[in-house]
Coordinates of C-alpha atoms and ligand atoms in Angstrom, one line a residue:
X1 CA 0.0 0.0 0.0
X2 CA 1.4 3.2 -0.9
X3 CA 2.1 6.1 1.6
X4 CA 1.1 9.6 1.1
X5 CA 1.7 12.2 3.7
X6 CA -1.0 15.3 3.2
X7 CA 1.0 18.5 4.7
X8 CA -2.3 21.3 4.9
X9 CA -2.9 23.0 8.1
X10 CA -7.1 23.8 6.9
X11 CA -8.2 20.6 8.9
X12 CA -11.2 20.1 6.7
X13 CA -9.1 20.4 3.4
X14 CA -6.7 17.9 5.2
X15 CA -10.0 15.3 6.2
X16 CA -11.7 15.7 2.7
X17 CA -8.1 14.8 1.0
X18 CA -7.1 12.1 3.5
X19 CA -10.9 10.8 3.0
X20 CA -10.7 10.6 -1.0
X21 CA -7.0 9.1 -0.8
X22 CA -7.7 6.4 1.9
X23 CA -11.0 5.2 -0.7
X24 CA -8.7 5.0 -3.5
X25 CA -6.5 2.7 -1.1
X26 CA -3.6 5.0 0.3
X27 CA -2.3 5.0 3.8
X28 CA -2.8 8.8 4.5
X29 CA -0.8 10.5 7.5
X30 CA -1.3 14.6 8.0
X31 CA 0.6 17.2 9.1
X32 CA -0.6 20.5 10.0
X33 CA 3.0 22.5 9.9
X34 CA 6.4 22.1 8.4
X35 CA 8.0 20.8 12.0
X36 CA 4.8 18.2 12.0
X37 CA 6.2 17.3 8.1
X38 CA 9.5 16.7 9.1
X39 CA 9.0 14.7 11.8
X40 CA 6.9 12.7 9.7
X41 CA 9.1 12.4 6.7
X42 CA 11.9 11.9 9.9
X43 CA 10.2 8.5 10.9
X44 CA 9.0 7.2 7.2
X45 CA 9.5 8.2 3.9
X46 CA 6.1 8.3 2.2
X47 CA 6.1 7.5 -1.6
X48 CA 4.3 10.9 -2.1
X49 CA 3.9 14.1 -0.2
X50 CA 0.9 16.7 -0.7
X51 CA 2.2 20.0 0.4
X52 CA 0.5 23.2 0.7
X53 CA 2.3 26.3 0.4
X54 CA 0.8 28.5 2.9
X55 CA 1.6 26.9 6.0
X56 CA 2.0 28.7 9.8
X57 CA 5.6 29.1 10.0
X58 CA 7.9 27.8 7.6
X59 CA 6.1 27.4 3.9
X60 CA 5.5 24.5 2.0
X61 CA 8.3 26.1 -0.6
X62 CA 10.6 26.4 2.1
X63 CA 10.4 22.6 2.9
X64 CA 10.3 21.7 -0.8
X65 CA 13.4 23.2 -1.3
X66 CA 15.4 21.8 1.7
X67 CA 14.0 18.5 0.7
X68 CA 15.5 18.6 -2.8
X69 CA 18.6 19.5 -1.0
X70 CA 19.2 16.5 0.9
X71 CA 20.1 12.8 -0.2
X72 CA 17.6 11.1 1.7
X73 CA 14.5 13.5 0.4
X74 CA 15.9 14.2 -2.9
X75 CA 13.7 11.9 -5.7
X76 CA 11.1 12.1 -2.8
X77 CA 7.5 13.1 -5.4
X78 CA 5.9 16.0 -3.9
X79 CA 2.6 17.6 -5.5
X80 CA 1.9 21.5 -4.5
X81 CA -1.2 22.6 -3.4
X82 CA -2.0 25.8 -3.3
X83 CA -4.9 28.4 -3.4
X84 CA -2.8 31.0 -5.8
X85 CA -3.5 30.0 -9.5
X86 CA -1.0 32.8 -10.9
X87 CA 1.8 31.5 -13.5
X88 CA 4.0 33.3 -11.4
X89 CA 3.4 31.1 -8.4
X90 CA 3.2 27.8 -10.2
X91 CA 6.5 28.4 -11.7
X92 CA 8.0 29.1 -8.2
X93 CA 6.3 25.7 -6.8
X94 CA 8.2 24.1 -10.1
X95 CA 11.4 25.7 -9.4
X96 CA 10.9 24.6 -5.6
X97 CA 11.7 21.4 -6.9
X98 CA 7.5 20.1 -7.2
X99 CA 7.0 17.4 -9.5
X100 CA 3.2 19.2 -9.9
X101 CA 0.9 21.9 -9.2
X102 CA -2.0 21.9 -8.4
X103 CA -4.8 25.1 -7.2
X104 CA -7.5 24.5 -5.2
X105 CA -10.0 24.0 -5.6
X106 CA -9.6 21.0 -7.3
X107 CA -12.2 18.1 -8.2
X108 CA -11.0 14.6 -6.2
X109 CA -10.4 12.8 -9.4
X110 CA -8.0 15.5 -10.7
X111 CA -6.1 15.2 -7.8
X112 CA -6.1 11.2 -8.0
X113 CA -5.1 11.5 -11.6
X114 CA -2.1 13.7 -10.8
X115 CA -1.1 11.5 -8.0
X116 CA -0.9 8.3 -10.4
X117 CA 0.8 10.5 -13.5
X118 CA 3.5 11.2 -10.5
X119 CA 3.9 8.1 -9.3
X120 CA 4.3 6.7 -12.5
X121 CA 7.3 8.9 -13.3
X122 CA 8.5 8.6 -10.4
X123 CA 7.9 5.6 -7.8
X124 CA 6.6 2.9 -10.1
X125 CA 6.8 0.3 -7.4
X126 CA 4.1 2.6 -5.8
X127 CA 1.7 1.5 -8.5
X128 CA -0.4 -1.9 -10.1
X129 CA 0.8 -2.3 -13.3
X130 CA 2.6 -5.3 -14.2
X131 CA 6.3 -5.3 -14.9
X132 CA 8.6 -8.0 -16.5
X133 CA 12.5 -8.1 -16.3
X134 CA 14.3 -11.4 -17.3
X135 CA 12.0 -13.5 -18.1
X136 CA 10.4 -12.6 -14.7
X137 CA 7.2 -11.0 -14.4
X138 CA 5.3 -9.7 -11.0
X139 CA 1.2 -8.7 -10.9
X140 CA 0.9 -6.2 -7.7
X141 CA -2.5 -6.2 -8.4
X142 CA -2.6 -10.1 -7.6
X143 CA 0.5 -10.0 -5.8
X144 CA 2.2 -13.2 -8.3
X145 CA 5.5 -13.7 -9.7
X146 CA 6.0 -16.2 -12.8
X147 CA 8.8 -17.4 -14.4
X148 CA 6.9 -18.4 -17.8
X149 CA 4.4 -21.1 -16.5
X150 CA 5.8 -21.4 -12.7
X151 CA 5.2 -19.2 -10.2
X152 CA 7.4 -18.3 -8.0
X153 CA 6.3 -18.6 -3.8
X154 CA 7.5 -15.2 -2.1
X155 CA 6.8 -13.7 1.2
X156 CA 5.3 -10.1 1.1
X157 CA 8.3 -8.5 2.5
X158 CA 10.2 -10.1 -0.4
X159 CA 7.7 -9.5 -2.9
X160 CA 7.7 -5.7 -2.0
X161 CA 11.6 -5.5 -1.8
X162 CA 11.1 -8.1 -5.4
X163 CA 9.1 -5.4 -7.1
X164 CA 11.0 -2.3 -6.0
X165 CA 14.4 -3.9 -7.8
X166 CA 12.2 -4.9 -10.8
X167 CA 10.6 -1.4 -11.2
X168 CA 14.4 0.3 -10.4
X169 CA 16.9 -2.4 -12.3
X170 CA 20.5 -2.3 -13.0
X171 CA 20.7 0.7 -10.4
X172 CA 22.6 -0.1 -7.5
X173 CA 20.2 0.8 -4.2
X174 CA 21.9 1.0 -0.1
X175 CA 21.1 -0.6 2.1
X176 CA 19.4 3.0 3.9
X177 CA 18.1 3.3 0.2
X178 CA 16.0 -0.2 0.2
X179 CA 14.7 1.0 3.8
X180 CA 13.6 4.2 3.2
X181 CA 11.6 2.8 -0.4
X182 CA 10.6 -0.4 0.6
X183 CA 10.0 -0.3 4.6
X184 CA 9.8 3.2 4.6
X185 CA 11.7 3.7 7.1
X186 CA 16.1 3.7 7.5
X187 CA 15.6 4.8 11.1
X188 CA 14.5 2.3 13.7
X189 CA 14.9 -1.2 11.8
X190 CA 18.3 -2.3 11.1
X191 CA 20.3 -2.4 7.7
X192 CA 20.9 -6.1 8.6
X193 CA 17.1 -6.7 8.1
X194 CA 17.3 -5.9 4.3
X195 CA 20.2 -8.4 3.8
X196 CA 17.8 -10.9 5.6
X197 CA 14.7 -10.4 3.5
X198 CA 17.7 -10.7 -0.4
X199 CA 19.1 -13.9 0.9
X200 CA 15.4 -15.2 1.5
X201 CA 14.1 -13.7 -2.0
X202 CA 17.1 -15.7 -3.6
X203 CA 16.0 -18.5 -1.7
X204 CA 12.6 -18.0 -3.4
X205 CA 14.3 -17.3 -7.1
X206 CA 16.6 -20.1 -6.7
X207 CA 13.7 -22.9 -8.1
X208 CA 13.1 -21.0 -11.5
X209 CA 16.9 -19.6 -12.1
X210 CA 16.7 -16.0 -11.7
X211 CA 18.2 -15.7 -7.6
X212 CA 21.3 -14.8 -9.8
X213 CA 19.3 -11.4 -10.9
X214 CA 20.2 -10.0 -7.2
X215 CA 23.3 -9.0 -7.1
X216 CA 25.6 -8.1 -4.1
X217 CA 27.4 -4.9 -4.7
X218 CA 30.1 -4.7 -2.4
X219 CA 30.4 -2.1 -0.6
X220 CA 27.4 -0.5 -1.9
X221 CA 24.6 -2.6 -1.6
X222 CA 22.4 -4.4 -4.4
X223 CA 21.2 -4.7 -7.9
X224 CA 18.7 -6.5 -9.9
X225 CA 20.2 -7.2 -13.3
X226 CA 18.9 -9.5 -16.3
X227 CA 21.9 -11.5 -17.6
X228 CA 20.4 -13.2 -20.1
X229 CA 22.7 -16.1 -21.1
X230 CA 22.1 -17.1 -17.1
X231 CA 18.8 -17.9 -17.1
X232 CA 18.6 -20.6 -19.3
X233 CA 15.7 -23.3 -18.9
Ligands
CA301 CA1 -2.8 26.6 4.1

């Protein structure tokens, strides 16, 4: 399920958004301020942030900005939303370092669409659609993996930490990395946990010929990769 944290301090804009997201099957957490945001992004990394831009305190261009900045927050998708419709003002929200911009008011399916044409760019393992690498192909929407006619039996932490390497491959990804994109969070469970969960996804790959697909970078962490001349039947 894919995490969105809705930064808006208007309480009822905050409830109606968190209401529409949670029906379409997002895990919504709000903040009302930019220290509130922070903490939250702090503890777990959503896979998209709504942030409004006038916020008590700090703005929401402020914190866009200084999450561009850092390593940890840099690819993070964040969607403006804001009350000004001038090009001026969307241009800033761009330059910020949003991936969108969006005025309110806004109609719930706009802001649905918008979040899936994000996500799509941007954190594919955040969405349904089907992806194949190597011969290998995983359903989200009916959480399978096949190998041609086999299927391959996976636990769910290895078939989220399976489809975030399908829907990122040949990139090499930390250990803090996997955490923060797959568990969400790089601060309270252990970098030994993710080395855990890719010697038990090997295990599960091992049957149909692809555990050599996850590859141990040293030093660096891992990497799906498709060498094709390995997987032979
Ligand atoms: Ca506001």
């Amino acid at each position: 399920m894919s995490r969105v944290l809705v930064v808006e301090d208007e309480s009822a804009i905050a409830e109606l958004i968190s209401i529409n997201l949670r029906h379409a099957g997002y895990e919504v957490t709000t903040a009302a301020t930019a220290e509130e945001a922070q903490a939250a992004i702090d503890a777990v990394l959503p896979e998209l942030v709504l942030l409004d831009w006038m916020l008590p305190g700090q703005s929401g261009i402020a914190l866009a900005k200084r999450w561009r900045s850092q390593v940890r927050t840099r690819d993070l998708p964040v969607i403006m939303l804001t009350a000004r419709a001038e090009e001026a003002d969307k241009i800033a929200g761009l330059d910020a370092g949003a991936d969108d911009y969006l005025a309110k008011p806004f109609s719930p399916n706009e802001l649905l669409a918008r979040i899936r044409a994000v996500l799509r760019r941007k954190a594919p393992e955040a969405l349904d659609s089907v992806v194949e690498v190597g011969g290998l192909r995983l359903d989200p929407s009916t959480r399978r993996v096949m190998r041609g006619e086999t299927e391959v039996r996976i636990g769910p932490a290895e078939f989220r930490l399976l489809h975030f390497f399908m829907t990122h491959p040949e990139r090499v990804h930390s250990r803090a990395q996997l955490l923060d994109r797959v568990w969400g969070d790089h601060v309270f469970i252990e970098e030994r946990t993710v080395d855990v969960h890719v010697k038990r996804l090997r295990e599960a790959l091992e049957p149909v010929q692809c555990a050599r697909m996850i590859e141990t970078v040293r030093g660096a962490g891992y990497r799906l990769t498709h060498p094709v001349q390995a997987l032979s039947r």
